[in-house]
Every structure is written in C-alpha cells, then in structure tokens.
Amino acid sequence: MTTLRSVPETPLRPTLFLVGCGTVAGLLFPALSFGQAFTRPGFDLRRHALSALTLGDLGWLQVIAFVGTGLLAVAFAVGLRRALRPGRAGTAVPVLVGVYGVAMVGGGIFVPDPALGWPPGAPAGLPEQASTGSILHTVCGAAAFLSLIAAGLLLARRAAGQGDRGWASYSAATAAVAFVLTALPWSEGSASIRFAVAAVLISGWLVALSRRARAEVT
C-alpha cells in the first residue's frame, strides 16, 4: 500500500497546514482565471491567453492569482517534503513543486505585452518585438508547466513501485497530456485553449496530491 506518511518527529499540525496549501493553490488559479475569462468585456479565451488577464484595469486580480498560487505552492512544497520522506522522489518532487511556485510568482511579476486587441485598445496584432517582461513571463510559464510535469512523472514512478497503479496512472497521464498540450508543436492559434486546459489539469493534480498527502500524514 502506498504511503506518504511523514516521519514520526515531524509536528503534525504545521505539516497538515502546509500540505493543505496545495489544495488552495490548485483551486485559486483556475477560479480567479476563469472567473475573469468569462466576465471581463473583450476577453476571448479562444484568442487570449489566461496570462493576458494580468493586463488592463482588473489585471491586479490575475497578478494575485499568479503570486498567491505561487506562494501557496512553495508552502505546499515544504509540507510535501515532510510528507514524502523517506522514499523515492522524497526530495525531487518537493523541489519541483517549489520551482513551480517560484515560477508562478515570477509569472505575476512579469506580464505579457498587450496584443491581439487585449486589453481593449491594444494593437490588433502581435508586437514586433517582445519586451523583456514578456519574455520572462514566457520563461516562467514554461518552468511552471515543466516542473509539475516532471513531478508527476516522478510520483508516478514512486507509486508504481509501491503497487498503487491508480495513482501512478493518474499522475503519469496528467503529466503526459500536459506535455502534449504545452510542449509539442501546434498551431499558434490554438495556444490559448491548450494552455488553459493544461492549467486545469495540473491544478487538479495539485489538489489531488494535497488531499492524498493530507490523508496519509494523519
């Protein structure tokens, strides 16, 4: 049977709090993102990436989504380190979740350039040259996705070694689908939808991992 149980000397209450941050992190980003995507006038998810919601009068809400999710994920990584010890991936997975958190904070600090008519009044096309902030935002986004994809694969291997085929399959499938959606070459026109779907997948996986870890340390 799979175990994520923490070592006996680890204080239980702080660990449960930190592990619970993963659930909030997994819910916060999609809730704020899609809440805005379907209510902010002029935003079209078929053309505009969720990241573009950091722009405009209410852009601060999406900045909160990025930074808040990132800080919560870093806290979750600390709790996960306690929950996964000892065992395979007990160090690498928390580090990767921490990288995801730092990358999400960076995604809120550095924002993309106005483009494709968003925010209202922006040029209808793409900028001729991306700003430094926009480039860094893209780098942070790639780091966020790739870190959780790697974490999912490592946890799938851990779970398989422990005989938990269900969790192994779920983690591996989530990582594989997220990789296909975000890393393989597709037409640029489908990018916003693909990345939105991938964001939902990895957010759901974070929630599942948090709940799993919480149940095992109690």
PDB file of C-alpha atoms in Angstrom:
ATOM      1  CA  MET A   1       0.000   0.000   0.000  1.00  0.00           C
ATOM      2  CA  THR A   2       1.288   3.465  -0.877  1.00  0.00           C
ATOM      3  CA  THR A   3       2.384   5.668   1.982  1.00  0.00           C
ATOM      4  CA  LEU A   4       3.236   9.331   2.086  1.00  0.00           C
ATOM      5  CA  ARG A   5       3.329   9.299   5.875  1.00  0.00           C
ATOM      6  CA  SER A   6       5.662  11.795   7.496  1.00  0.00           C
ATOM      7  CA  VAL A   7       8.442  10.821   9.846  1.00  0.00           C
ATOM      8  CA  PRO A   8       7.261  10.467  13.464  1.00  0.00           C
ATOM      9  CA  GLU A   9       9.126  13.503  14.789  1.00  0.00           C
ATOM     10  CA  THR A  10       7.517  15.881  12.283  1.00  0.00           C
ATOM     11  CA  PRO A  11       4.929  18.102  14.043  1.00  0.00           C
ATOM     12  CA  LEU A  12       1.545  17.110  12.649  1.00  0.00           C
ATOM     13  CA  ARG A  13      -0.391  20.391  12.742  1.00  0.00           C
ATOM     14  CA  PRO A  14       2.138  22.524  10.828  1.00  0.00           C
ATOM     15  CA  THR A  15       2.565  19.740   8.296  1.00  0.00           C
ATOM     16  CA  LEU A  16      -1.183  19.495   7.728  1.00  0.00           C
ATOM     17  CA  PHE A  17      -1.390  23.259   7.252  1.00  0.00           C
ATOM     18  CA  LEU A  18       1.443  23.286   4.724  1.00  0.00           C
ATOM     19  CA  VAL A  19       0.070  20.291   2.843  1.00  0.00           C
ATOM     20  CA  GLY A  20      -3.356  21.933   2.767  1.00  0.00           C
ATOM     21  CA  CYS A  21      -1.844  24.920   0.983  1.00  0.00           C
ATOM     22  CA  GLY A  22      -1.605  22.674  -2.069  1.00  0.00           C
ATOM     23  CA  THR A  23      -5.378  22.380  -2.237  1.00  0.00           C
ATOM     24  CA  VAL A  24      -5.838  26.147  -2.087  1.00  0.00           C
ATOM     25  CA  ALA A  25      -3.078  26.650  -4.665  1.00  0.00           C
ATOM     26  CA  GLY A  26      -4.746  24.217  -7.045  1.00  0.00           C
ATOM     27  CA  LEU A  27      -8.127  25.918  -6.716  1.00  0.00           C
ATOM     28  CA  LEU A  28      -7.077  29.571  -6.630  1.00  0.00           C
ATOM     29  CA  PHE A  29      -5.584  29.929 -10.089  1.00  0.00           C
ATOM     30  CA  PRO A  30      -8.396  28.353 -12.153  1.00  0.00           C
ATOM     31  CA  ALA A  31     -11.078  30.014 -10.022  1.00  0.00           C
ATOM     32  CA  LEU A  32      -9.720  33.534 -10.470  1.00  0.00           C
ATOM     33  CA  SER A  33      -8.622  32.948 -14.056  1.00  0.00           C
ATOM     34  CA  PHE A  34     -11.834  31.537 -15.463  1.00  0.00           C
ATOM     35  CA  GLY A  35     -13.948  33.812 -13.316  1.00  0.00           C
ATOM     36  CA  GLN A  36     -12.349  36.705 -15.190  1.00  0.00           C
ATOM     37  CA  ALA A  37     -12.095  34.998 -18.576  1.00  0.00           C
ATOM     38  CA  PHE A  38     -15.865  34.732 -18.824  1.00  0.00           C
ATOM     39  CA  THR A  39     -16.735  38.109 -17.326  1.00  0.00           C
ATOM     40  CA  ARG A  40     -14.197  40.709 -18.453  1.00  0.00           C
ATOM     41  CA  PRO A  41     -15.503  42.525 -21.549  1.00  0.00           C
ATOM     42  CA  GLY A  42     -13.396  41.991 -24.635  1.00  0.00           C
ATOM     43  CA  PHE A  43     -11.536  38.934 -23.402  1.00  0.00           C
ATOM     44  CA  ASP A  44     -11.826  35.915 -25.687  1.00  0.00           C
ATOM     45  CA  LEU A  45     -10.296  32.674 -24.430  1.00  0.00           C
ATOM     46  CA  ARG A  46     -10.070  31.419 -27.998  1.00  0.00           C
ATOM     47  CA  ARG A  47      -7.560  34.182 -28.787  1.00  0.00           C
ATOM     48  CA  HIS A  48      -6.226  35.491 -25.493  1.00  0.00           C
ATOM     49  CA  ALA A  49      -4.135  33.509 -23.030  1.00  0.00           C
ATOM     50  CA  LEU A  50      -5.127  33.444 -19.375  1.00  0.00           C
ATOM     51  CA  SER A  51      -1.830  35.213 -18.707  1.00  0.00           C
ATOM     52  CA  ALA A  52      -3.131  38.233 -20.602  1.00  0.00           C
ATOM     53  CA  LEU A  53      -5.644  38.795 -17.806  1.00  0.00           C
ATOM     54  CA  THR A  54      -2.766  40.436 -15.895  1.00  0.00           C
ATOM     55  CA  LEU A  55      -3.302  43.410 -18.228  1.00  0.00           C
ATOM     56  CA  GLY A  56      -5.985  46.085 -18.039  1.00  0.00           C
ATOM     57  CA  ASP A  57      -7.881  47.738 -15.216  1.00  0.00           C
ATOM     58  CA  LEU A  58      -8.511  44.492 -13.320  1.00  0.00           C
ATOM     59  CA  GLY A  59      -5.143  42.965 -14.094  1.00  0.00           C
ATOM     60  CA  TRP A  60      -4.261  43.011 -10.410  1.00  0.00           C
ATOM     61  CA  LEU A  61      -6.709  40.144  -9.883  1.00  0.00           C
ATOM     62  CA  GLN A  62      -4.721  37.881 -12.182  1.00  0.00           C
ATOM     63  CA  VAL A  63      -1.486  39.033 -10.587  1.00  0.00           C
ATOM     64  CA  ILE A  64      -2.961  37.848  -7.283  1.00  0.00           C
ATOM     65  CA  ALA A  65      -3.854  34.552  -8.975  1.00  0.00           C
ATOM     66  CA  PHE A  66      -0.250  34.038 -10.061  1.00  0.00           C
ATOM     67  CA  VAL A  67       1.542  35.296  -6.961  1.00  0.00           C
ATOM     68  CA  GLY A  68      -0.932  33.804  -4.481  1.00  0.00           C
ATOM     69  CA  THR A  69      -0.811  30.415  -6.176  1.00  0.00           C
ATOM     70  CA  GLY A  70       2.977  30.561  -6.244  1.00  0.00           C
ATOM     71  CA  LEU A  71       3.385  31.369  -2.567  1.00  0.00           C
ATOM     72  CA  LEU A  72       0.903  28.676  -1.591  1.00  0.00           C
ATOM     73  CA  ALA A  73       2.730  26.163  -3.786  1.00  0.00           C
ATOM     74  CA  VAL A  74       6.044  26.982  -2.106  1.00  0.00           C
ATOM     75  CA  ALA A  75       4.432  26.364   1.287  1.00  0.00           C
ATOM     76  CA  PHE A  76       2.960  23.135  -0.069  1.00  0.00           C
ATOM     77  CA  ALA A  77       6.410  22.056  -1.218  1.00  0.00           C
ATOM     78  CA  VAL A  78       7.689  22.367   2.354  1.00  0.00           C
ATOM     79  CA  GLY A  79       4.828  20.250   3.663  1.00  0.00           C
ATOM     80  CA  LEU A  80       5.233  17.762   0.856  1.00  0.00           C
ATOM     81  CA  ARG A  81       8.896  17.339   1.739  1.00  0.00           C
ATOM     82  CA  ARG A  82       7.824  16.260   5.215  1.00  0.00           C
ATOM     83  CA  ALA A  83       5.064  14.007   3.894  1.00  0.00           C
ATOM     84  CA  LEU A  84       7.148  12.214   1.279  1.00  0.00           C
ATOM     85  CA  ARG A  85      10.103  11.356   3.484  1.00  0.00           C
ATOM     86  CA  PRO A  86      11.560   8.808   3.340  1.00  0.00           C
ATOM     87  CA  GLY A  87      11.293   7.228  -0.078  1.00  0.00           C
ATOM     88  CA  ARG A  88      11.847   7.633  -3.781  1.00  0.00           C
ATOM     89  CA  ALA A  89      11.294  11.179  -5.080  1.00  0.00           C
ATOM     90  CA  GLY A  90      11.017  12.449  -1.496  1.00  0.00           C
ATOM     91  CA  THR A  91      13.390  15.299  -2.286  1.00  0.00           C
ATOM     92  CA  ALA A  92      13.000  15.844  -6.027  1.00  0.00           C
ATOM     93  CA  VAL A  93       9.209  16.204  -6.099  1.00  0.00           C
ATOM     94  CA  PRO A  94       9.007  18.875  -3.353  1.00  0.00           C
ATOM     95  CA  VAL A  95      11.827  20.782  -5.089  1.00  0.00           C
ATOM     96  CA  LEU A  96       9.932  20.663  -8.384  1.00  0.00           C
ATOM     97  CA  VAL A  97       6.710  21.840  -6.722  1.00  0.00           C
ATOM     98  CA  GLY A  98       8.742  24.651  -5.165  1.00  0.00           C
ATOM     99  CA  VAL A  99      10.092  25.573  -8.609  1.00  0.00           C
ATOM    100  CA  TYR A 100       6.517  25.701  -9.853  1.00  0.00           C
ATOM    101  CA  GLY A 101       5.644  28.074  -7.026  1.00  0.00           C
ATOM    102  CA  VAL A 102       8.576  30.398  -7.715  1.00  0.00           C
ATOM    103  CA  ALA A 103       7.772  30.361 -11.436  1.00  0.00           C
ATOM    104  CA  MET A 104       4.156  31.306 -10.741  1.00  0.00           C
ATOM    105  CA  VAL A 105       5.280  34.240  -8.613  1.00  0.00           C
ATOM    106  CA  GLY A 106       7.503  35.292 -11.499  1.00  0.00           C
ATOM    107  CA  GLY A 107       4.563  34.970 -13.860  1.00  0.00           C
ATOM    108  CA  GLY A 108       2.703  37.535 -11.785  1.00  0.00           C
ATOM    109  CA  ILE A 109       5.623  39.937 -11.521  1.00  0.00           C
ATOM    110  CA  PHE A 110       6.451  39.829 -15.243  1.00  0.00           C
ATOM    111  CA  VAL A 111       3.446  40.268 -17.506  1.00  0.00           C
ATOM    112  CA  PRO A 112       2.925  39.706 -21.249  1.00  0.00           C
ATOM    113  CA  ASP A 113       2.701  42.506 -23.781  1.00  0.00           C
ATOM    114  CA  PRO A 114      -0.665  43.884 -24.917  1.00  0.00           C
ATOM    115  CA  ALA A 115      -1.625  42.170 -28.158  1.00  0.00           C
ATOM    116  CA  LEU A 116      -4.487  40.798 -30.250  1.00  0.00           C
ATOM    117  CA  GLY A 117      -6.801  43.557 -29.110  1.00  0.00           C
ATOM    118  CA  TRP A 118      -6.327  42.852 -25.421  1.00  0.00           C
ATOM    119  CA  PRO A 119      -6.688  44.782 -23.227  1.00  0.00           C
ATOM    120  CA  PRO A 120      -9.258  46.923 -25.052  1.00  0.00           C
ATOM    121  CA  GLY A 121      -7.413  49.475 -27.155  1.00  0.00           C
ATOM    122  CA  ALA A 122      -4.328  47.285 -27.646  1.00  0.00           C
ATOM    123  CA  PRO A 123      -2.976  46.621 -31.173  1.00  0.00           C
ATOM    124  CA  ALA A 124      -4.883  44.011 -33.149  1.00  0.00           C
ATOM    125  CA  GLY A 125      -1.748  42.033 -33.923  1.00  0.00           C
ATOM    126  CA  LEU A 126       1.344  40.843 -32.081  1.00  0.00           C
ATOM    127  CA  PRO A 127       4.175  43.217 -31.116  1.00  0.00           C
ATOM    128  CA  GLU A 128       7.140  43.245 -33.474  1.00  0.00           C
ATOM    129  CA  GLN A 129       9.498  42.632 -30.578  1.00  0.00           C
ATOM    130  CA  ALA A 130       8.592  41.192 -27.195  1.00  0.00           C
ATOM    131  CA  SER A 131       9.521  43.187 -24.114  1.00  0.00           C
ATOM    132  CA  THR A 132      11.891  41.784 -21.507  1.00  0.00           C
ATOM    133  CA  GLY A 133       8.985  41.385 -19.099  1.00  0.00           C
ATOM    134  CA  SER A 134       7.004  39.414 -21.649  1.00  0.00           C
ATOM    135  CA  ILE A 135       9.958  37.122 -22.374  1.00  0.00           C
ATOM    136  CA  LEU A 136      10.470  36.473 -18.663  1.00  0.00           C
ATOM    137  CA  HIS A 137       6.766  35.762 -18.282  1.00  0.00           C
ATOM    138  CA  THR A 138       7.040  33.120 -21.002  1.00  0.00           C
ATOM    139  CA  VAL A 139      10.098  31.590 -19.342  1.00  0.00           C
ATOM    140  CA  CYS A 140       8.276  31.456 -16.007  1.00  0.00           C
ATOM    141  CA  GLY A 141       5.262  29.836 -17.642  1.00  0.00           C
ATOM    142  CA  ALA A 142       7.407  27.158 -19.263  1.00  0.00           C
ATOM    143  CA  ALA A 143       9.186  26.477 -15.967  1.00  0.00           C
ATOM    144  CA  ALA A 144       5.863  26.172 -14.127  1.00  0.00           C
ATOM    145  CA  PHE A 145       4.448  23.606 -16.545  1.00  0.00           C
ATOM    146  CA  LEU A 146       7.638  21.581 -16.968  1.00  0.00           C
ATOM    147  CA  SER A 147       8.337  21.370 -13.243  1.00  0.00           C
ATOM    148  CA  LEU A 148       4.925  19.871 -12.468  1.00  0.00           C
ATOM    149  CA  ILE A 149       5.114  17.584 -15.494  1.00  0.00           C
ATOM    150  CA  ALA A 150       8.406  16.231 -14.154  1.00  0.00           C
ATOM    151  CA  ALA A 151       6.972  15.955 -10.633  1.00  0.00           C
ATOM    152  CA  GLY A 152       4.010  13.989 -11.954  1.00  0.00           C
ATOM    153  CA  LEU A 153       6.242  11.516 -13.742  1.00  0.00           C
ATOM    154  CA  LEU A 154       8.439  11.022 -10.672  1.00  0.00           C
ATOM    155  CA  LEU A 155       5.443  10.443  -8.436  1.00  0.00           C
ATOM    156  CA  ALA A 156       4.004   8.029 -10.986  1.00  0.00           C
ATOM    157  CA  ARG A 157       7.219   6.030 -10.783  1.00  0.00           C
ATOM    158  CA  ARG A 158       7.133   6.124  -6.976  1.00  0.00           C
ATOM    159  CA  ALA A 159       3.522   4.990  -6.859  1.00  0.00           C
ATOM    160  CA  ALA A 160       4.145   2.213  -9.371  1.00  0.00           C
ATOM    161  CA  GLY A 161       6.984   0.917  -7.229  1.00  0.00           C
ATOM    162  CA  GLN A 162       4.622   0.858  -4.262  1.00  0.00           C
ATOM    163  CA  GLY A 163       1.945  -1.002  -6.191  1.00  0.00           C
ATOM    164  CA  ASP A 164      -0.526   1.874  -6.412  1.00  0.00           C
ATOM    165  CA  ARG A 165      -1.480   1.629 -10.063  1.00  0.00           C
ATOM    166  CA  GLY A 166      -4.359   4.084  -9.843  1.00  0.00           C
ATOM    167  CA  TRP A 167      -2.280   6.993  -8.574  1.00  0.00           C
ATOM    168  CA  ALA A 168       0.601   6.046 -10.876  1.00  0.00           C
ATOM    169  CA  SER A 169      -1.691   6.079 -13.910  1.00  0.00           C
ATOM    170  CA  TYR A 170      -3.340   9.372 -12.943  1.00  0.00           C
ATOM    171  CA  SER A 171      -0.031  11.154 -12.333  1.00  0.00           C
ATOM    172  CA  ALA A 172       1.544   9.806 -15.495  1.00  0.00           C
ATOM    173  CA  ALA A 173      -1.500  10.591 -17.636  1.00  0.00           C
ATOM    174  CA  THR A 174      -1.755  14.143 -16.293  1.00  0.00           C
ATOM    175  CA  ALA A 175       1.929  14.761 -16.946  1.00  0.00           C
ATOM    176  CA  ALA A 176       1.760  13.259 -20.433  1.00  0.00           C
ATOM    177  CA  VAL A 177      -1.319  15.202 -21.521  1.00  0.00           C
ATOM    178  CA  ALA A 178       0.058  18.459 -20.105  1.00  0.00           C
ATOM    179  CA  PHE A 179       3.299  17.879 -22.013  1.00  0.00           C
ATOM    180  CA  VAL A 180       1.454  17.208 -25.263  1.00  0.00           C
ATOM    181  CA  LEU A 181      -0.652  20.346 -24.842  1.00  0.00           C
ATOM    182  CA  THR A 182       2.167  22.709 -23.914  1.00  0.00           C
ATOM    183  CA  ALA A 183       5.441  21.393 -25.301  1.00  0.00           C
ATOM    184  CA  LEU A 184       4.696  19.777 -28.659  1.00  0.00           C
ATOM    185  CA  PRO A 185       4.467  21.957 -31.790  1.00  0.00           C
ATOM    186  CA  TRP A 186       0.900  23.028 -32.540  1.00  0.00           C
ATOM    187  CA  SER A 187      -0.642  25.857 -34.490  1.00  0.00           C
ATOM    188  CA  GLU A 188      -0.247  29.162 -32.661  1.00  0.00           C
ATOM    189  CA  GLY A 189      -3.956  29.825 -32.957  1.00  0.00           C
ATOM    190  CA  SER A 190      -4.827  27.045 -30.524  1.00  0.00           C
ATOM    191  CA  ALA A 191      -2.283  28.032 -27.856  1.00  0.00           C
ATOM    192  CA  SER A 192      -4.644  29.876 -25.512  1.00  0.00           C
ATOM    193  CA  ILE A 193      -7.113  26.979 -25.292  1.00  0.00           C
ATOM    194  CA  ARG A 194      -4.401  24.338 -24.995  1.00  0.00           C
ATOM    195  CA  PHE A 195      -2.603  26.119 -22.190  1.00  0.00           C
ATOM    196  CA  ALA A 196      -5.882  26.795 -20.376  1.00  0.00           C
ATOM    197  CA  VAL A 197      -6.740  23.082 -20.468  1.00  0.00           C
ATOM    198  CA  ALA A 198      -3.238  22.178 -19.274  1.00  0.00           C
ATOM    199  CA  ALA A 199      -3.544  24.674 -16.413  1.00  0.00           C
ATOM    200  CA  VAL A 200      -6.772  22.999 -15.292  1.00  0.00           C
ATOM    201  CA  LEU A 201      -5.159  19.563 -15.454  1.00  0.00           C
ATOM    202  CA  ILE A 202      -2.108  20.422 -13.376  1.00  0.00           C
ATOM    203  CA  SER A 203      -4.192  22.435 -10.912  1.00  0.00           C
ATOM    204  CA  GLY A 204      -6.464  19.451 -10.397  1.00  0.00           C
ATOM    205  CA  TRP A 205      -3.441  17.230  -9.911  1.00  0.00           C
ATOM    206  CA  LEU A 206      -2.100  19.608  -7.240  1.00  0.00           C
ATOM    207  CA  VAL A 207      -5.403  19.390  -5.377  1.00  0.00           C
ATOM    208  CA  ALA A 208      -5.379  15.599  -5.606  1.00  0.00           C
ATOM    209  CA  LEU A 209      -1.781  15.407  -4.400  1.00  0.00           C
ATOM    210  CA  SER A 210      -2.540  17.724  -1.493  1.00  0.00           C
ATOM    211  CA  ARG A 211      -5.558  15.722  -0.386  1.00  0.00           C
ATOM    212  CA  ARG A 212      -3.646  12.477  -0.753  1.00  0.00           C
ATOM    213  CA  ALA A 213      -0.719  13.719   1.295  1.00  0.00           C
ATOM    214  CA  ARG A 214      -3.040  15.140   3.977  1.00  0.00           C
ATOM    215  CA  ALA A 215      -4.870  11.849   4.337  1.00  0.00           C
ATOM    216  CA  GLU A 216      -1.627   9.913   4.677  1.00  0.00           C
ATOM    217  CA  VAL A 217       0.013  12.092   7.349  1.00  0.00           C
ATOM    218  CA  THR A 218      -2.973  11.909   9.712  1.00  0.00           C
TER     219      THR A 218
END
